[in-house]
PDB file of C-alpha atoms in Angstrom:
ATOM      1  CA  ILE A 218      15.585   7.626   9.190  1.00  0.00           C
ATOM      2  CA  THR A 219      19.371   6.485   8.282  1.00  0.00           C
ATOM      3  CA  SER A 220      19.612   4.524   4.932  1.00  0.00           C
ATOM      4  CA  LEU A 221      17.345   4.506   1.964  1.00  0.00           C
ATOM      5  CA  PHE A 222      17.409   1.494  -0.392  1.00  0.00           C
ATOM      6  CA  ILE A 223      16.073   2.520  -3.775  1.00  0.00           C
ATOM      7  CA  PRO A 224      15.623  -1.071  -5.867  1.00  0.00           C
ATOM      8  CA  GLU A 225      17.815  -0.055  -8.955  1.00  0.00           C
ATOM      9  CA  ARG A 226      15.278  -1.320 -11.426  1.00  0.00           C
ATOM     10  CA  MET A 227      13.557   2.194 -10.157  1.00  0.00           C
ATOM     11  CA  LEU A 228      16.481   3.937 -11.637  1.00  0.00           C
ATOM     12  CA  GLY A 229      15.235   5.845 -15.053  1.00  0.00           C
ATOM     13  CA  ILE A 230      11.586   4.787 -14.580  1.00  0.00           C
ATOM     14  CA  PRO A 231       8.843   7.671 -14.508  1.00  0.00           C
ATOM     15  CA  GLN A 232       7.168   7.683 -11.166  1.00  0.00           C
ATOM     16  CA  ILE A 233       5.031  10.252  -9.712  1.00  0.00           C
ATOM     17  CA  PHE A 234       3.705  11.241  -5.805  1.00  0.00           C
ATOM     18  CA  LEU A 235       0.055  13.171  -5.774  1.00  0.00           C
ATOM     19  CA  ARG A 236      -1.204  14.200  -2.923  1.00  0.00           C
ATOM     20  CA  TYR A 237      -4.715  16.118  -1.152  1.00  0.00           C
ATOM     21  CA  ASP A 238      -4.517  17.759   1.601  1.00  0.00           C
ATOM     22  CA  GLN A 239      -6.746  20.663   2.905  1.00  0.00           C
ATOM     23  CA  ARG A 240      -4.824  23.486   1.091  1.00  0.00           C
ATOM     24  CA  ALA A 241      -1.455  23.302   3.033  1.00  0.00           C
ATOM     25  CA  ALA A 242      -3.185  23.740   6.061  1.00  0.00           C
ATOM     26  CA  THR A 243      -0.979  20.524   7.714  1.00  0.00           C
ATOM     27  CA  ASP A 244       1.694  18.007   6.616  1.00  0.00           C
ATOM     28  CA  ILE A 245      -1.259  15.211   7.134  1.00  0.00           C
ATOM     29  CA  SER A 246      -2.676  14.366   3.883  1.00  0.00           C
ATOM     30  CA  ILE A 247      -6.191  13.239   2.676  1.00  0.00           C
ATOM     31  CA  VAL A 248      -5.107  10.718   0.101  1.00  0.00           C
ATOM     32  CA  SER A 249      -1.710   9.942  -1.239  1.00  0.00           C
ATOM     33  CA  VAL A 250      -0.637   7.725  -3.962  1.00  0.00           C
ATOM     34  CA  ALA A 251       2.624   6.843  -5.701  1.00  0.00           C
ATOM     35  CA  LEU A 252       2.436   5.091  -8.708  1.00  0.00           C
ATOM     36  CA  VAL A 253       5.385   3.716 -10.533  1.00  0.00           C
ATOM     37  CA  LEU A 254       4.518   3.125 -14.556  1.00  0.00           C
ATOM     38  CA  GLN A 255       7.288   1.236 -17.202  1.00  0.00           C
ATOM     39  CA  GLY A 256       6.067   0.916 -21.054  1.00  0.00           C
ATOM     40  CA  SER A 257       6.490   2.323 -24.435  1.00  0.00           C
ATOM     41  CA  ALA A 258       4.784   3.364 -27.081  1.00  0.00           C
ATOM     42  CA  GLY A 259       1.640   4.183 -25.088  1.00  0.00           C
ATOM     43  CA  GLN A 260       1.936   0.266 -23.535  1.00  0.00           C
ATOM     44  CA  VAL A 261       2.187  -0.185 -20.320  1.00  0.00           C
ATOM     45  CA  GLU A 262       4.716  -3.117 -19.586  1.00  0.00           C
ATOM     46  CA  TRP A 263       4.971  -2.724 -15.680  1.00  0.00           C
ATOM     47  CA  ALA A 264       3.364  -0.926 -13.165  1.00  0.00           C
ATOM     48  CA  THR A 265       2.333  -0.759  -9.253  1.00  0.00           C
ATOM     49  CA  ALA A 266       0.728   1.636  -7.078  1.00  0.00           C
ATOM     50  CA  ALA A 267       0.900   2.717  -3.444  1.00  0.00           C
ATOM     51  CA  ILE A 268      -2.018   4.629  -1.763  1.00  0.00           C
ATOM     52  CA  GLY A 269      -1.439   6.290   1.653  1.00  0.00           C
ATOM     53  CA  ALA A 270      -3.698   7.779   4.284  1.00  0.00           C
ATOM     54  CA  ALA A 271      -6.678   6.015   2.668  1.00  0.00           C
ATOM     55  CA  ALA A 272      -6.603   2.233   5.205  1.00  0.00           C
ATOM     56  CA  PRO A 273      -4.637   1.858   8.478  1.00  0.00           C
ATOM     57  CA  LYS A 274      -1.250   1.414   6.041  1.00  0.00           C
ATOM     58  CA  PRO A 275      -0.241   2.404   2.821  1.00  0.00           C
ATOM     59  CA  PHE A 276      -1.588  -0.170   0.615  1.00  0.00           C
ATOM     60  CA  THR A 277      -0.579  -1.805  -3.082  1.00  0.00           C
ATOM     61  CA  LEU A 278      -2.754  -4.524  -4.964  1.00  0.00           C
ATOM     62  CA  ASN A 279      -1.828  -7.798  -4.985  1.00  0.00           C
ATOM     63  CA  ALA A 280       0.660  -8.606  -7.857  1.00  0.00           C
ATOM     64  CA  GLU A 281      -2.195 -10.312  -9.926  1.00  0.00           C
ATOM     65  CA  GLU A 282      -4.317  -7.105  -9.808  1.00  0.00           C
ATOM     66  CA  GLU A 283      -1.251  -4.597 -10.263  1.00  0.00           C
ATOM     67  CA  HIS A 284      -1.047  -7.314 -14.241  1.00  0.00           C
ATOM     68  CA  LEU A 285      -4.327  -5.023 -14.836  1.00  0.00           C
ATOM     69  CA  TRP A 286      -1.884  -2.610 -15.487  1.00  0.00           C
ATOM     70  CA  ASN A 287       0.082  -4.269 -18.541  1.00  0.00           C
ATOM     71  CA  GLY A 288      -1.141  -3.173 -21.888  1.00  0.00           C
ATOM     72  CA  GLU A 289      -2.697  -0.321 -23.222  1.00  0.00           C
ATOM     73  CA  LEU A 290      -4.008   2.509 -21.122  1.00  0.00           C
ATOM     74  CA  ASN A 291      -7.101   3.490 -22.329  1.00  0.00           C
ATOM     75  CA  GLU A 292      -9.867   5.282 -20.274  1.00  0.00           C
ATOM     76  CA  ASP A 293     -12.248   2.382 -19.399  1.00  0.00           C
ATOM     77  CA  LYS A 294      -8.673   0.322 -18.027  1.00  0.00           C
ATOM     78  CA  LEU A 295      -8.104   3.624 -15.808  1.00  0.00           C
ATOM     79  CA  GLU A 296     -11.929   3.347 -14.489  1.00  0.00           C
ATOM     80  CA  GLN A 297     -11.569  -0.137 -13.706  1.00  0.00           C
ATOM     81  CA  LEU A 298      -8.241   0.975 -12.056  1.00  0.00           C
ATOM     82  CA  GLY A 299      -9.355   3.236 -10.073  1.00  0.00           C
ATOM     83  CA  ASP A 300     -12.327   1.472  -8.795  1.00  0.00           C
ATOM     84  CA  LEU A 301     -10.823  -1.856  -7.694  1.00  0.00           C
ATOM     85  CA  TYR A 302      -7.842   0.750  -5.799  1.00  0.00           C
ATOM     86  CA  SER A 303     -10.560   3.025  -4.466  1.00  0.00           C
ATOM     87  CA  ARG A 304     -12.538  -0.429  -3.641  1.00  0.00           C
ATOM     88  CA  ARG A 305      -9.599  -1.692  -1.812  1.00  0.00           C
ATOM     89  CA  SER A 306      -8.943   1.100   0.527  1.00  0.00           C
ATOM     90  CA  SER A 307     -10.853   1.435   3.669  1.00  0.00           C
ATOM     91  CA  PRO A 308     -10.526   4.930   4.780  1.00  0.00           C
ATOM     92  CA  ILE A 309     -12.008   6.693   8.191  1.00  0.00           C
ATOM     93  CA  THR A 310     -14.187   9.692   8.358  1.00  0.00           C
ATOM     94  CA  ASP A 311     -12.437  12.251  10.783  1.00  0.00           C
ATOM     95  CA  ILE A 312     -12.659  16.174  10.825  1.00  0.00           C
ATOM     96  CA  ARG A 313     -10.683  16.450   7.815  1.00  0.00           C
ATOM     97  CA  ALA A 314     -13.018  14.167   5.016  1.00  0.00           C
ATOM     98  CA  SER A 315     -15.632  10.952   5.032  1.00  0.00           C
ATOM     99  CA  ALA A 316     -14.543   8.442   4.012  1.00  0.00           C
ATOM    100  CA  GLU A 317     -16.521   8.130   1.177  1.00  0.00           C
ATOM    101  CA  TYR A 318     -14.494  11.325  -0.243  1.00  0.00           C
ATOM    102  CA  ARG A 319     -11.352  10.195   0.676  1.00  0.00           C
ATOM    103  CA  ARG A 320     -12.658   6.632  -0.982  1.00  0.00           C
ATOM    104  CA  SER A 321     -13.646   8.941  -4.193  1.00  0.00           C
ATOM    105  CA  LEU A 322     -10.171  11.029  -4.054  1.00  0.00           C
ATOM    106  CA  VAL A 323      -8.500   7.532  -4.412  1.00  0.00           C
ATOM    107  CA  GLY A 324      -9.829   6.725  -7.582  1.00  0.00           C
ATOM    108  CA  THR A 325      -9.266  10.219  -8.900  1.00  0.00           C
ATOM    109  CA  HIS A 326      -5.854  10.303  -8.008  1.00  0.00           C
ATOM    110  CA  ILE A 327      -5.040   6.656  -9.627  1.00  0.00           C
ATOM    111  CA  LYS A 328      -6.650   7.832 -12.821  1.00  0.00           C
ATOM    112  CA  ARG A 329      -4.808  11.844 -12.667  1.00  0.00           C
ATOM    113  CA  ALA A 330      -1.540  10.038 -12.127  1.00  0.00           C
ATOM    114  CA  ALA A 331      -1.402   6.972 -14.454  1.00  0.00           C
ATOM    115  CA  ARG A 332      -2.690   9.794 -17.029  1.00  0.00           C
ATOM    116  CA  LEU A 333       0.344  12.276 -16.443  1.00  0.00           C
ATOM    117  CA  LEU A 334       2.571   9.607 -16.190  1.00  0.00           C
ATOM    118  CA  ALA A 335       1.143   7.881 -19.707  1.00  0.00           C
ATOM    119  CA  GLY A 336       2.742  11.458 -21.703  1.00  0.00           C
ATOM    120  CA  ASN A 337       5.483   9.680 -20.881  1.00  0.00           C
ATOM    121  CA  LEU A 338       5.132   6.487 -22.241  1.00  0.00           C
TER     122      LEU A 338
END
């Protein structure tokens, strides 16, 4: 790595990175989730998540789909977002995990990351 660019917009915004692997047995994640969530008083103004190890390359939702994050972050919305990210994933089955298991981890980690960051709003 010769350089790293962090947009000024990201400074001071709550962020989280979660990864699931085989008990620290390898450096290869089974699934990873990076979430940035901006808001106040329990209301999300803007958010985006990137999913790793659940598709041929890391992915995010399109801009229209990302608007689903906006507003109150309740359990119904978390279920909807978890399902959406899970459906968008296209993981492989290998020795570390099945595609179905990885897909379920995507939804679980999206919800877990959002709950952890929601405490900062």
